[in-house]
């Protein structure tokens, strides 16, 4: 073996060890390894077709006419992305402002705890997590508040992941997960002491429908807080670059059209809520939420190579490469949305269901 061959063999072994330790290793601790990437509840051979269907549906979010089909496509989206999210981001599928001196993990947890502090629940009370993902926020919130949390998600694969994580964390006595549509929830009227949604109701084709459902299941006098995805006052519909960024965010995140920040409180009032507080948690002095996305760019390239190799050797389903590429591009649109200030993923609204709840005013036709 000449010295050049020896050098390249050594370099390959070193890269292999680096991948094993730095790529597969840390992900394992988060609960998902690259070699376990799947299409959620979709069988491996159908992942590519499902991705194509998803893409043709959400390519033009503003033109989605059949609102009834949205939850099904959102379900498909989460089958396609859940493992990649867990592998590359962790168990909390949302953003949080950066906090100097704190890790992403701590900043995420503090953002979640703030939600439950705002709705002022007591230990033992029952609260609802609307669009709970694999339950990262639910576990942080249950540990912090000692309230009983019931989470709902449309995606069955996430239900199984969340239940597994709850059990592993020893929190299954406090945390329950239900598979269902948040537009028609399988819960009784006036049955929860509080509710929260973290970056989830943006998937509802009509915000009014999900807010009305949350209002229905809350006990009178109890509170609901939501972190909403919105376009801010800086967004100008006549600016082509703004439109490109917002459409990029909608396509890559299964959104049937982003809402303007002014619509949030209007909709909450319309279904009967009193508005207690409203604040864009992304605005200064909060530190940028998108730095975590920017810092990950090098890791995304590395991940892309890993996904390509795993897909080529048949470990990851065909189509995983397309999904990963879509997320790669989405990360860029989200970063541009943050840097330009035209988009916020954390427009916070805190509402109360009045003590004596008269039915909300009828829509005039
Ligand atoms: C609230 C929603 C999801 C928000 C975020 C949790 C996700 C939005 C974009 C996702 C990602 C983009 C790039 C991926 C990267 C290419 C890959 O290698 C590792 C995973 C990513 C970082 C991934 C992680 C989750 C996001 C940041 C929406 C859907 C309403
Ligand atoms: C971006 S994830 C956020 C998850 C979680 N809140 C978190 O922060 O980790 C959005 C969640 O909303 C859920 N969702 C979207 N549309 C839904 C619907 N119609 N009914 C129930 N859940 C839905 C998705 O399944 C997913 O779990």
Short mmCIF file of C-alpha atoms and ligand atoms in Angstrom, two decimals:
data_model
loop_
_atom_site.label_atom_id
_atom_site.label_comp_id
_atom_site.label_asym_id
_atom_site.label_seq_id
_atom_site.Cartn_x
_atom_site.Cartn_y
_atom_site.Cartn_z
CA UNK A 1 0.00 0.00 0.00
CA UNK A 2 1.56 3.34 -1.00
CA UNK A 3 1.42 6.32 1.33
CA UNK A 4 -1.39 8.04 -0.62
CA UNK A 5 -3.66 5.01 -0.34
CA UNK A 6 -2.79 4.74 3.34
CA UNK A 7 -3.65 8.41 3.83
CA UNK A 8 -7.05 8.09 2.10
CA UNK A 9 -7.90 4.89 3.97
CA UNK A 10 -7.04 6.61 7.24
CA UNK A 11 -9.11 9.65 6.29
CA UNK A 12 -12.11 7.44 5.40
CA UNK A 13 -11.90 5.58 8.71
CA UNK A 14 -11.69 8.92 10.55
CA UNK A 15 -14.76 10.26 8.71
CA UNK A 16 -16.59 7.01 9.47
CA UNK A 17 -15.80 7.29 13.18
CA UNK A 18 -16.82 10.96 13.16
CA UNK A 19 -20.19 10.08 11.60
CA UNK A 20 -20.76 7.29 14.03
CA UNK A 21 -20.00 9.44 17.08
CA UNK A 22 -21.22 12.88 16.02
CA UNK A 23 -24.07 12.05 13.65
CA UNK A 24 -25.55 8.84 14.94
CA UNK A 25 -24.41 9.21 18.55
CA UNK A 26 -26.05 12.47 19.62
CA UNK A 27 -29.21 11.67 17.69
CA UNK A 28 -29.55 8.41 19.64
CA UNK A 29 -29.65 10.40 22.85
CA UNK A 30 -32.48 12.52 21.39
CA UNK A 31 -34.40 9.32 20.72
CA UNK A 32 -33.95 8.85 16.97
CA UNK A 33 -31.00 7.61 14.92
CA UNK A 34 -30.37 8.20 11.23
CA UNK A 35 -30.67 4.47 10.55
CA UNK A 36 -34.20 4.53 12.03
CA UNK A 37 -35.57 7.19 9.66
CA UNK A 38 -38.96 6.04 8.39
CA UNK A 39 -42.09 7.39 6.71
CA UNK A 40 -44.03 7.30 9.97
CA UNK A 41 -47.21 5.26 9.46
CA UNK A 42 -46.59 5.15 5.68
CA UNK A 43 -44.98 1.92 4.45
CA UNK A 44 -41.46 2.41 3.06
CA UNK A 45 -42.41 1.74 -0.57
CA UNK A 46 -45.17 4.40 -0.50
CA UNK A 47 -43.09 7.27 0.94
CA UNK A 48 -42.06 8.70 -2.42
CA UNK A 49 -45.66 8.70 -3.79
CA UNK A 50 -46.98 10.28 -0.61
CA UNK A 51 -44.35 12.99 -0.85
CA UNK A 52 -45.44 13.73 -4.45
CA UNK A 53 -49.10 13.92 -3.37
CA UNK A 54 -48.21 16.20 -0.47
CA UNK A 55 -46.21 18.47 -2.74
CA UNK A 56 -48.86 18.77 -5.42
CA UNK A 57 -51.43 19.67 -2.74
CA UNK A 58 -49.45 22.25 -0.75
CA UNK A 59 -47.52 23.75 -3.70
CA UNK A 60 -50.09 26.52 -3.95
CA UNK A 61 -51.37 26.98 -0.36
CA UNK A 62 -53.45 30.09 -1.10
CA UNK A 63 -55.39 28.17 -3.77
CA UNK A 64 -56.43 25.29 -1.50
CA UNK A 65 -60.17 25.24 -1.97
CA UNK A 66 -61.12 22.02 -0.25
CA UNK A 67 -60.47 22.81 3.40
CA UNK A 68 -61.78 19.37 4.39
CA UNK A 69 -58.75 17.72 2.76
CA UNK A 70 -56.20 19.76 4.73
CA UNK A 71 -56.07 17.57 7.92
CA UNK A 72 -55.38 14.45 5.81
CA UNK A 73 -52.50 16.12 4.00
CA UNK A 74 -51.16 17.53 7.26
CA UNK A 75 -51.23 13.95 8.59
CA UNK A 76 -49.24 12.82 5.53
CA UNK A 77 -46.77 15.67 6.09
CA UNK A 78 -46.12 14.53 9.67
CA UNK A 79 -45.66 10.93 8.57
CA UNK A 80 -42.95 12.19 6.24
CA UNK A 81 -41.17 14.61 8.58
CA UNK A 82 -41.60 13.37 12.17
CA UNK A 83 -38.50 11.16 12.24
CA UNK A 84 -36.35 13.78 10.53
CA UNK A 85 -37.56 16.45 12.98
CA UNK A 86 -36.79 14.22 15.97
CA UNK A 87 -33.42 13.25 14.56
CA UNK A 88 -32.30 16.77 13.69
CA UNK A 89 -34.19 18.96 16.18
CA UNK A 90 -35.40 16.97 19.16
CA UNK A 91 -38.79 16.19 20.69
CA UNK A 92 -40.17 19.75 20.70
CA UNK A 93 -41.31 20.76 17.22
CA UNK A 94 -41.21 24.52 17.65
CA UNK A 95 -38.92 27.56 17.88
CA UNK A 96 -37.99 29.69 20.87
CA UNK A 97 -36.05 32.95 21.27
CA UNK A 98 -32.32 32.41 21.83
CA UNK A 99 -31.22 33.13 25.38
CA UNK A 100 -27.58 34.21 25.83
CA UNK A 101 -25.69 31.71 27.97
CA UNK A 102 -28.42 29.07 27.70
CA UNK A 103 -28.52 25.98 25.50
CA UNK A 104 -31.26 25.46 22.86
CA UNK A 105 -32.65 22.76 25.11
CA UNK A 106 -33.03 25.16 28.05
CA UNK A 107 -34.41 27.97 25.87
CA UNK A 108 -36.99 25.54 24.46
CA UNK A 109 -38.04 24.37 27.92
CA UNK A 110 -38.39 27.94 29.25
CA UNK A 111 -40.57 28.87 26.25
CA UNK A 112 -42.80 25.87 27.03
CA UNK A 113 -42.98 26.57 30.76
CA UNK A 114 -43.99 30.15 30.04
CA UNK A 115 -47.11 28.84 28.28
CA UNK A 116 -48.35 26.90 31.30
CA UNK A 117 -47.40 29.71 33.71
CA UNK A 118 -49.57 32.07 31.66
CA UNK A 119 -52.70 29.92 31.96
CA UNK A 120 -52.25 29.67 35.76
CA UNK A 121 -53.11 26.01 36.33
CA UNK A 122 -52.74 24.17 39.61
CA UNK A 123 -51.22 20.73 40.24
CA UNK A 124 -53.77 18.00 39.53
CA UNK A 125 -55.86 20.10 37.14
CA UNK A 126 -56.52 18.83 33.61
CA UNK A 127 -55.17 20.78 30.64
CA UNK A 128 -55.24 20.28 26.88
CA UNK A 129 -52.27 20.38 24.47
CA UNK A 130 -53.74 21.19 21.06
CA UNK A 131 -51.49 19.65 18.36
CA UNK A 132 -49.03 17.94 20.69
CA UNK A 133 -46.49 16.43 18.25
CA UNK A 134 -44.34 13.79 19.94
CA UNK A 135 -44.91 15.51 23.27
CA UNK A 136 -41.73 17.49 24.05
CA UNK A 137 -43.75 20.46 25.39
CA UNK A 138 -46.25 18.19 27.15
CA UNK A 139 -43.54 16.52 29.23
CA UNK A 140 -41.84 19.81 30.14
CA UNK A 141 -45.20 21.32 31.09
CA UNK A 142 -46.37 18.33 33.14
CA UNK A 143 -43.07 18.22 35.07
CA UNK A 144 -43.14 21.97 35.69
CA UNK A 145 -46.82 22.37 36.66
CA UNK A 146 -47.74 18.85 37.89
CA UNK A 147 -50.98 19.29 35.93
CA UNK A 148 -52.46 16.35 33.99
CA UNK A 149 -51.90 16.99 30.31
CA UNK A 150 -54.02 15.51 27.52
CA UNK A 151 -52.46 15.98 24.08
CA UNK A 152 -54.19 15.60 20.75
CA UNK A 153 -52.52 15.10 17.36
CA UNK A 154 -53.92 14.05 14.01
CA UNK A 155 -50.93 11.81 13.37
CA UNK A 156 -51.05 8.28 14.73
CA UNK A 157 -47.29 7.76 14.38
CA UNK A 158 -46.74 10.77 16.67
CA UNK A 159 -49.22 9.32 19.19
CA UNK A 160 -47.09 6.18 19.44
CA UNK A 161 -43.84 8.14 19.66
CA UNK A 162 -45.29 10.47 22.32
CA UNK A 163 -46.60 7.55 24.43
CA UNK A 164 -43.20 5.84 24.22
CA UNK A 165 -41.37 9.02 25.29
CA UNK A 166 -43.87 9.64 28.12
CA UNK A 167 -43.27 6.16 29.46
CA UNK A 168 -39.48 6.45 29.16
CA UNK A 169 -39.60 9.79 31.00
CA UNK A 170 -41.76 8.28 33.77
CA UNK A 171 -44.48 10.81 32.99
CA UNK A 172 -47.17 8.50 31.60
CA UNK A 173 -49.30 8.98 34.73
CA UNK A 174 -49.49 12.74 34.04
CA UNK A 175 -49.49 12.71 30.23
CA UNK A 176 -52.13 11.17 27.97
CA UNK A 177 -52.14 11.26 24.17
CA UNK A 178 -55.16 11.00 21.89
CA UNK A 179 -55.27 10.64 18.11
CA UNK A 180 -57.83 13.02 16.63
CA UNK A 181 -58.65 16.14 14.68
CA UNK A 182 -58.52 19.37 16.68
CA UNK A 183 -61.37 20.69 14.52
CA UNK A 184 -63.70 18.05 16.03
CA UNK A 185 -62.27 16.96 19.35
CA UNK A 186 -63.49 13.81 21.14
CA UNK A 187 -63.85 15.69 24.47
CA UNK A 188 -66.86 16.86 26.51
CA UNK A 189 -67.94 20.51 26.73
CA UNK A 190 -66.47 22.42 29.71
CA UNK A 191 -64.08 19.60 30.61
CA UNK A 192 -60.59 21.25 30.77
CA UNK A 193 -59.07 23.64 33.32
CA UNK A 194 -56.81 25.19 30.70
CA UNK A 195 -55.42 24.74 27.20
CA UNK A 196 -52.40 25.66 25.13
CA UNK A 197 -51.21 25.25 21.55
CA UNK A 198 -47.62 25.65 20.45
CA UNK A 199 -47.09 26.32 16.73
CA UNK A 200 -49.89 23.92 15.76
CA UNK A 201 -53.11 25.83 15.01
CA UNK A 202 -51.39 27.36 11.95
CA UNK A 203 -52.33 24.04 10.25
CA UNK A 204 -56.07 24.72 10.64
CA UNK A 205 -57.66 25.79 7.35
CA UNK A 206 -59.95 28.11 9.37
CA UNK A 207 -58.58 29.39 12.68
CA UNK A 208 -62.12 30.12 13.86
CA UNK A 209 -63.00 26.41 13.78
CA UNK A 210 -60.16 25.28 16.05
CA UNK A 211 -60.61 28.24 18.43
CA UNK A 212 -64.35 27.46 18.69
CA UNK A 213 -63.53 23.83 19.57
CA UNK A 214 -61.05 24.89 22.25
CA UNK A 215 -63.61 27.34 23.65
CA UNK A 216 -66.21 24.56 23.79
CA UNK A 217 -64.06 22.12 25.81
CA UNK A 218 -62.74 24.71 28.29
CA UNK A 219 -64.45 25.27 31.64
CA UNK A 220 -65.85 28.79 32.08
CA UNK A 221 -63.23 31.08 33.65
CA UNK A 222 -60.27 29.02 32.39
CA UNK A 223 -57.52 30.20 30.07
CA UNK A 224 -56.03 29.33 26.70
CA UNK A 225 -52.66 30.44 25.35
CA UNK A 226 -51.40 30.01 21.81
CA UNK A 227 -48.08 30.62 20.04
CA UNK A 228 -49.23 31.43 16.50
CA UNK A 229 -47.40 31.54 13.16
CA UNK A 230 -48.19 34.90 11.53
CA UNK A 231 -47.07 37.50 9.03
CA UNK A 232 -46.13 40.69 10.89
CA UNK A 233 -46.83 44.36 10.19
CA UNK A 234 -43.59 44.39 8.13
CA UNK A 235 -45.03 42.04 5.51
CA UNK A 236 -46.01 43.80 2.29
CA UNK A 237 -48.11 41.79 -0.16
CA UNK A 238 -46.82 43.89 -3.06
CA UNK A 239 -43.17 42.99 -2.32
CA UNK A 240 -42.21 39.97 -4.48
CA UNK A 241 -39.46 38.86 -2.12
CA UNK A 242 -41.84 38.91 0.86
CA UNK A 243 -44.35 36.82 -1.07
CA UNK A 244 -41.68 34.32 -2.13
CA UNK A 245 -40.52 33.86 1.49
CA UNK A 246 -44.02 33.42 2.89
CA UNK A 247 -45.00 30.95 0.15
CA UNK A 248 -41.78 29.02 0.80
CA UNK A 249 -42.70 28.77 4.48
CA UNK A 250 -46.27 27.67 3.69
CA UNK A 251 -45.19 24.96 1.22
CA UNK A 252 -42.48 23.46 3.38
CA UNK A 253 -44.56 23.46 6.56
CA UNK A 254 -47.97 22.21 5.36
CA UNK A 255 -49.78 25.48 5.95
CA UNK A 256 -53.01 26.29 4.15
CA UNK A 257 -52.06 30.01 4.08
CA UNK A 258 -50.34 32.04 6.81
CA UNK A 259 -52.51 34.52 8.72
CA UNK A 260 -51.80 38.18 9.44
CA UNK A 261 -51.09 38.96 13.12
CA UNK A 262 -54.17 41.22 13.32
CA UNK A 263 -56.49 38.28 12.56
CA UNK A 264 -55.56 36.30 15.68
CA UNK A 265 -57.25 38.35 18.42
CA UNK A 266 -60.17 39.10 16.09
CA UNK A 267 -60.81 35.38 15.65
CA UNK A 268 -60.45 34.64 19.37
CA UNK A 269 -63.00 37.36 20.20
CA UNK A 270 -65.34 36.12 17.50
CA UNK A 271 -65.66 32.67 19.13
CA UNK A 272 -66.33 34.26 22.54
CA UNK A 273 -62.91 34.58 24.25
CA UNK A 274 -61.83 37.64 26.25
CA UNK A 275 -58.31 38.72 25.32
CA UNK A 276 -56.06 38.89 28.40
CA UNK A 277 -52.74 39.58 26.66
CA UNK A 278 -51.22 39.60 23.18
CA UNK A 279 -47.52 39.91 22.37
CA UNK A 280 -45.12 38.91 19.62
CA UNK A 281 -42.53 36.96 21.64
CA UNK A 282 -40.09 37.26 18.72
CA UNK A 283 -39.87 41.04 18.86
CA UNK A 284 -36.91 42.77 20.58
CA UNK A 285 -35.55 42.62 23.24
CA UNK A 286 -36.10 38.91 22.51
CA UNK A 287 -33.06 37.44 20.75
CA UNK A 288 -33.51 35.85 17.31
CA UNK A 289 -35.28 32.48 17.18
CA UNK A 290 -33.77 31.72 13.74
CA UNK A 291 -30.09 31.59 14.79
CA UNK A 292 -30.50 27.90 15.64
CA UNK A 293 -31.59 27.27 12.04
CA UNK A 294 -28.65 29.24 10.64
CA UNK A 295 -26.12 27.53 12.87
CA UNK A 296 -27.35 24.15 11.67
CA UNK A 297 -26.53 24.72 8.00
CA UNK A 298 -23.33 22.69 8.02
CA UNK A 299 -25.08 19.90 9.89
CA UNK A 300 -27.88 19.91 7.26
CA UNK A 301 -25.34 19.20 4.50
CA UNK A 302 -23.87 16.40 6.58
CA UNK A 303 -27.39 15.08 7.26
CA UNK A 304 -28.20 15.24 3.56
CA UNK A 305 -25.23 13.03 2.74
CA UNK A 306 -26.25 10.59 5.48
CA UNK A 307 -29.84 10.48 4.13
CA UNK A 308 -28.61 9.98 0.55
CA UNK A 309 -26.38 7.08 1.57
CA UNK A 310 -29.03 5.43 3.75
CA UNK A 311 -31.60 5.80 0.99
CA UNK A 312 -29.21 4.44 -1.67
CA UNK A 313 -28.46 1.32 0.38
CA UNK A 314 -32.17 0.81 1.13
CA UNK A 315 -32.08 1.57 4.87
CA UNK A 316 -34.14 4.78 4.60
CA UNK A 317 -37.23 4.74 2.35
CA UNK A 318 -36.98 6.17 -1.16
CA UNK A 319 -38.37 9.69 -0.99
CA UNK A 320 -36.59 10.54 2.27
CA UNK A 321 -34.01 12.45 0.23
CA UNK A 322 -36.79 14.60 -1.34
CA UNK A 323 -38.36 15.27 2.04
CA UNK A 324 -35.00 16.22 3.51
CA UNK A 325 -34.28 18.52 0.58
CA UNK A 326 -37.66 20.21 1.06
CA UNK A 327 -36.84 20.81 4.75
CA UNK A 328 -33.42 22.13 3.82
CA UNK A 329 -35.03 24.77 1.60
CA UNK A 330 -37.73 25.50 4.18
CA UNK A 331 -35.06 26.25 6.79
CA UNK A 332 -33.74 28.93 4.44
CA UNK A 333 -37.17 30.53 3.91
CA UNK A 334 -37.81 30.50 7.67
CA UNK A 335 -34.46 32.18 8.30
CA UNK A 336 -35.25 34.86 5.71
CA UNK A 337 -38.68 35.33 7.29
CA UNK A 338 -37.00 35.89 10.66
CA UNK A 339 -34.22 38.15 9.40
CA UNK A 340 -36.58 40.41 7.44
CA UNK A 341 -39.01 40.46 10.38
CA UNK A 342 -42.00 39.71 8.11
CA UNK A 343 -42.78 36.43 9.88
CA UNK A 344 -43.11 35.32 13.50
CA UNK A 345 -43.68 31.76 14.79
CA UNK A 346 -44.50 32.99 18.29
CA UNK A 347 -47.25 35.57 18.23
CA UNK A 348 -48.63 34.88 21.71
CA UNK A 349 -52.29 35.29 22.54
CA UNK A 350 -53.68 34.65 26.03
CA UNK A 351 -57.47 34.32 26.25
CA UNK A 352 -60.09 33.56 28.89
CA UNK A 353 -63.43 31.85 28.50
CA UNK A 354 -65.81 34.15 30.39
CA UNK A 355 -67.32 32.87 33.68
CA UNK A 356 -70.85 33.25 32.41
CA UNK A 357 -70.45 32.25 28.82
CA UNK A 358 -73.16 33.57 26.58
CA UNK A 359 -72.99 31.95 23.12
CA UNK A 360 -70.78 33.88 20.68
CA UNK A 361 -72.64 36.28 18.37
CA UNK A 362 -74.14 34.59 15.26
CA UNK A 363 -72.34 35.26 11.95
CA UNK A 364 -74.46 37.63 9.86
CA UNK A 365 -74.84 36.13 6.37
C1 LIG B 1 -44.05 24.43 13.74
C2 LIG B 1 -43.62 23.78 12.69
C3 LIG B 1 -42.26 23.13 12.69
C4 LIG B 1 -41.15 24.08 13.10
C5 LIG B 1 -39.76 23.45 13.20
C6 LIG B 1 -39.69 22.49 14.37
C7 LIG B 1 -39.30 22.79 11.86
C8 LIG B 1 -39.39 23.77 10.68
C9 LIG B 1 -38.28 23.38 9.69
C10 LIG B 1 -37.67 22.12 10.27
C11 LIG B 1 -36.30 21.68 9.87
C12 LIG B 1 -35.63 22.24 8.83
C13 LIG B 1 -34.33 21.76 8.37
C14 LIG B 1 -34.07 20.30 8.78
C15 LIG B 1 -32.65 19.82 8.39
C16 LIG B 1 -32.45 19.97 6.89
C17 LIG B 1 -32.45 18.38 8.83
O1 LIG B 1 -31.16 17.94 8.49
C18 LIG B 1 -32.67 18.20 10.32
C19 LIG B 1 -34.06 18.68 10.72
C20 LIG B 1 -34.32 20.15 10.31
C21 LIG B 1 -33.42 21.06 11.13
C22 LIG B 1 -35.84 20.44 10.54
C23 LIG B 1 -36.18 20.38 12.04
C24 LIG B 1 -37.55 20.91 12.40
C25 LIG B 1 -37.81 22.31 11.80
C26 LIG B 1 -36.85 23.35 12.35
C27 LIG B 1 -44.44 23.77 11.42
C28 LIG B 1 -44.42 22.55 10.60
C29 LIG B 1 -45.80 24.38 11.56
C1 LIG B 2 -45.31 21.78 14.44
S1 LIG B 2 -46.10 20.51 15.30
C2 LIG B 2 -46.04 21.18 16.97
C3 LIG B 2 -46.16 20.07 17.97
C4 LIG B 2 -46.01 20.49 19.42
N1 LIG B 2 -46.94 21.53 19.75
C5 LIG B 2 -44.59 20.90 19.69
O1 LIG B 2 -44.37 22.10 19.84
O2 LIG B 2 -43.74 20.02 19.76
C6 LIG B 2 -47.84 20.71 14.90
C7 LIG B 2 -48.73 19.64 15.49
O3 LIG B 2 -50.10 19.95 15.18
C8 LIG B 2 -50.75 18.74 14.85
N2 LIG B 2 -51.93 19.00 14.01
C9 LIG B 2 -51.99 19.69 12.85
N3 LIG B 2 -53.26 19.70 12.36
C10 LIG B 2 -54.00 18.99 13.25
C11 LIG B 2 -55.37 18.65 13.33
N4 LIG B 2 -56.26 19.01 12.40
N5 LIG B 2 -55.80 17.96 14.41
C12 LIG B 2 -54.93 17.56 15.38
N6 LIG B 2 -53.62 17.85 15.35
C13 LIG B 2 -53.16 18.55 14.31
C14 LIG B 2 -49.70 17.93 14.12
O4 LIG B 2 -50.06 16.58 14.04
C15 LIG B 2 -48.49 18.23 14.99
O5 LIG B 2 -48.48 17.36 16.06
#
